[in-house]
Amino acid sequence: MSKIVLVSSCLLGIKSRYDGRDAKNEKLIKSLKGFVVIPICPEQLGGLPTPRPAAEIQKHGGKAVLKGTAKVLDETGEDVTAQFIRGAKETFKIMRISKAGTIYLKDRSPSCGVTSIKRNGKTVRGQGVTAAYLKSKGIKAKGVR
Ligand code: SF4
């Protein structure tokens, strides 16, 4: 089994979130002892700055964004769909190049959400764009709150 894991960088304490903060998860960090950990942030990989305006998938979830039937808009109304898709593809590329066996993604994010995302500030069921893209490639990400 590969000892290489990709992890949403904000979970590792890197201040990559839209608001310039992190979402450090000590329990996850402890559980990764002995693994080679590669931090990734799909939104940064997609070319977005940090901090950046918060963004949401306007309807449905990441799968619909990939199909072209939903958009990702930030709170200023800018369409950031292309950056979100690019970040998803770059994350997949890193997963392949590094031969990582597992990826942990931060739930409730429009990129990283595995079981939930935010809409109108509320948590709803659904996947972010990166989680949905990875799923389409046969990779089941593990969601972390
Ligand atoms: Fe964290 Fe993912 Fe948001 Fe980047 S895109 S800050 S890794 S939840």
GROMACS .gro file of C-alpha atoms and ligand atoms in nm:
model
  153
    1MET     CA    1   0.000   0.000   0.000
    2SER     CA    2   0.130   0.348  -0.088
    3LYS     CA    3   0.251   0.547   0.213
    4ILE     CA    4   0.203   0.868   0.017
    5VAL     CA    5  -0.105   1.076   0.092
    6LEU     CA    6  -0.239   1.401  -0.045
    7VAL     CA    7  -0.414   1.628   0.205
    8SER     CA    8  -0.605   1.956   0.177
    9SER     CA    9  -0.336   2.198   0.288
   10CYS     CA   10  -0.569   2.395   0.518
   11LEU     CA   11  -0.619   2.078   0.727
   12LEU     CA   12  -0.244   2.069   0.786
   13GLY     CA   13  -0.236   2.423   0.923
   14ILE     CA   14  -0.143   2.603   0.602
   15LYS     CA   15  -0.330   2.931   0.566
   16SER     CA   16  -0.473   2.856   0.223
   17ARG     CA   17  -0.841   2.920   0.295
   18TYR     CA   18  -1.036   3.191   0.116
   19ASP     CA   19  -1.019   3.405   0.432
   20GLY     CA   20  -0.644   3.358   0.474
   21ARG     CA   21  -0.691   3.118   0.765
   22ASP     CA   22  -0.637   2.744   0.809
   23ALA     CA   23  -0.856   2.457   0.924
   24LYS     CA   24  -0.588   2.267   1.115
   25ASN     CA   25  -0.699   1.922   1.225
   26GLU     CA   26  -0.464   1.786   1.494
   27LYS     CA   27  -0.632   1.444   1.500
   28LEU     CA   28  -0.575   1.398   1.126
   29ILE     CA   29  -0.216   1.523   1.150
   30LYS     CA   30  -0.141   1.271   1.427
   31SER     CA   31  -0.296   0.989   1.225
   32LEU     CA   32  -0.061   1.067   0.935
   33LYS     CA   33   0.254   0.982   1.131
   34GLY     CA   34   0.476   0.760   0.917
   35PHE     CA   35   0.317   0.875   0.590
   36VAL     CA   36   0.468   1.100   0.326
   37VAL     CA   37   0.225   1.392   0.321
   38ILE     CA   38   0.177   1.617   0.018
   39PRO     CA   39  -0.031   1.929   0.090
   40ILE     CA   40  -0.253   2.048  -0.195
   41CYS     CA   41  -0.501   2.333  -0.229
   42PRO     CA   42  -0.713   2.296  -0.544
   43GLU     CA   43  -0.826   2.660  -0.540
   44GLN     CA   44  -0.467   2.785  -0.530
   45LEU     CA   45  -0.369   2.526  -0.793
   46GLY     CA   46  -0.648   2.665  -1.008
   47GLY     CA   47  -0.481   3.006  -1.001
   48LEU     CA   48  -0.687   3.184  -0.736
   49PRO     CA   49  -0.517   3.415  -0.483
   50THR     CA   50  -0.520   3.388  -0.103
   51PRO     CA   51  -0.713   3.546   0.054
   52ARG     CA   52  -0.991   3.540  -0.207
   53PRO     CA   53  -1.365   3.602  -0.208
   54ALA     CA   54  -1.566   3.301  -0.084
   55ALA     CA   55  -1.721   3.097  -0.364
   56GLU     CA   56  -2.015   2.860  -0.392
   57ILE     CA   57  -2.148   2.614  -0.649
   58GLN     CA   58  -2.470   2.778  -0.758
   59LYS     CA   59  -2.680   2.462  -0.797
   60HIS     CA   60  -2.636   2.087  -0.763
   61GLY     CA   61  -2.270   2.001  -0.699
   62GLY     CA   62  -1.926   1.940  -0.844
   63LYS     CA   63  -2.048   1.679  -1.093
   64ALA     CA   64  -2.284   1.935  -1.250
   65VAL     CA   65  -1.998   2.187  -1.269
   66LEU     CA   66  -1.788   1.933  -1.459
   67LYS     CA   67  -2.081   1.862  -1.693
   68GLY     CA   68  -2.121   2.234  -1.758
   69THR     CA   69  -2.468   2.257  -1.606
   70ALA     CA   70  -2.368   2.456  -1.295
   71LYS     CA   71  -2.125   2.738  -1.226
   72VAL     CA   72  -1.904   2.839  -0.936
   73LEU     CA   73  -1.948   3.207  -0.852
   74ASP     CA   74  -1.762   3.403  -0.589
   75GLU     CA   75  -1.931   3.650  -0.355
   76THR     CA   76  -1.853   3.940  -0.591
   77GLY     CA   77  -2.042   3.757  -0.867
   78GLU     CA   78  -1.730   3.662  -1.061
   79ASP     CA   79  -1.742   3.330  -1.243
   80VAL     CA   80  -1.455   3.117  -1.112
   81THR     CA   81  -1.572   2.789  -1.264
   82ALA     CA   82  -1.266   2.755  -1.489
   83GLN     CA   83  -1.025   2.799  -1.195
   84PHE     CA   84  -1.212   2.537  -0.991
   85ILE     CA   85  -1.198   2.285  -1.277
   86ARG     CA   86  -0.832   2.360  -1.337
   87GLY     CA   87  -0.755   2.305  -0.967
   88ALA     CA   88  -0.934   1.971  -0.976
   89LYS     CA   89  -0.732   1.856  -1.275
   90GLU     CA   90  -0.403   1.973  -1.123
   91THR     CA   91  -0.483   1.787  -0.801
   92PHE     CA   92  -0.547   1.469  -0.999
   93LYS     CA   93  -0.216   1.521  -1.180
   94ILE     CA   94  -0.029   1.547  -0.848
   95MET     CA   95  -0.206   1.234  -0.725
   96ARG     CA   96  -0.090   1.044  -1.033
   97ILE     CA   97   0.269   1.179  -1.040
   98SER     CA   98   0.324   1.114  -0.669
   99LYS     CA   99   0.157   0.771  -0.683
  100ALA     CA  100  -0.037   0.864  -0.369
  101GLY     CA  101  -0.275   0.598  -0.245
  102THR     CA  102  -0.511   0.820  -0.047
  103ILE     CA  103  -0.639   1.176  -0.050
  104TYR     CA  104  -0.800   1.355   0.245
  105LEU     CA  105  -1.011   1.656   0.156
  106LYS     CA  106  -1.174   1.923   0.370
  107ASP     CA  107  -1.550   1.880   0.378
  108ARG     CA  108  -1.798   2.165   0.318
  109SER     CA  109  -1.572   2.329   0.059
  110PRO     CA  110  -1.687   2.398  -0.300
  111SER     CA  111  -1.361   2.236  -0.415
  112CYS     CA  112  -1.274   1.979  -0.152
  113GLY     CA  113  -1.614   1.884  -0.006
  114VAL     CA  114  -1.659   1.506  -0.019
  115THR     CA  115  -2.003   1.465   0.137
  116SER     CA  116  -2.111   1.825   0.186
  117ILE     CA  117  -2.070   2.175   0.047
  118LYS     CA  118  -2.201   2.517   0.147
  119ARG     CA  119  -2.482   2.695  -0.027
  120ASN     CA  120  -2.615   3.033   0.085
  121GLY     CA  121  -2.398   2.988   0.393
  122LYS     CA  122  -2.569   2.657   0.487
  123THR     CA  123  -2.420   2.308   0.476
  124VAL     CA  124  -2.592   2.091   0.215
  125ARG     CA  125  -2.522   1.742   0.081
  126GLY     CA  126  -2.304   1.738  -0.227
  127GLN     CA  127  -1.949   1.720  -0.356
  128GLY     CA  128  -1.701   1.991  -0.442
  129VAL     CA  129  -1.549   2.013  -0.788
  130THR     CA  130  -1.221   1.838  -0.700
  131ALA     CA  131  -1.388   1.553  -0.511
  132ALA     CA  132  -1.628   1.501  -0.803
  133TYR     CA  133  -1.347   1.508  -1.058
  134LEU     CA  134  -1.142   1.255  -0.862
  135LYS     CA  135  -1.450   1.034  -0.831
  136SER     CA  136  -1.492   1.045  -1.209
  137LYS     CA  137  -1.136   0.909  -1.228
  138GLY     CA  138  -1.212   0.627  -0.985
  139ILE     CA  139  -1.055   0.793  -0.679
  140LYS     CA  140  -1.268   0.807  -0.365
  141ALA     CA  141  -1.145   1.094  -0.149
  142LYS     CA  142  -1.183   1.078   0.228
  143GLY     CA  143  -1.373   1.370   0.373
  144VAL     CA  144  -1.250   1.543   0.688
  145ARG     CA  145  -1.452   1.804   0.878
  146SF4    FE1  146  -0.862   2.396   0.200
  146SF4    FE2  147  -0.952   2.284  -0.023
  146SF4    FE3  148  -1.030   2.529   0.043
  146SF4    FE4  149  -0.780   2.488  -0.038
  146SF4     S1  150  -0.964   2.458  -0.160
  146SF4     S2  151  -0.842   2.608   0.139
  146SF4     S3  152  -0.738   2.289   0.049
  146SF4     S4  153  -1.074   2.342   0.156
   0.00000   0.00000   0.00000
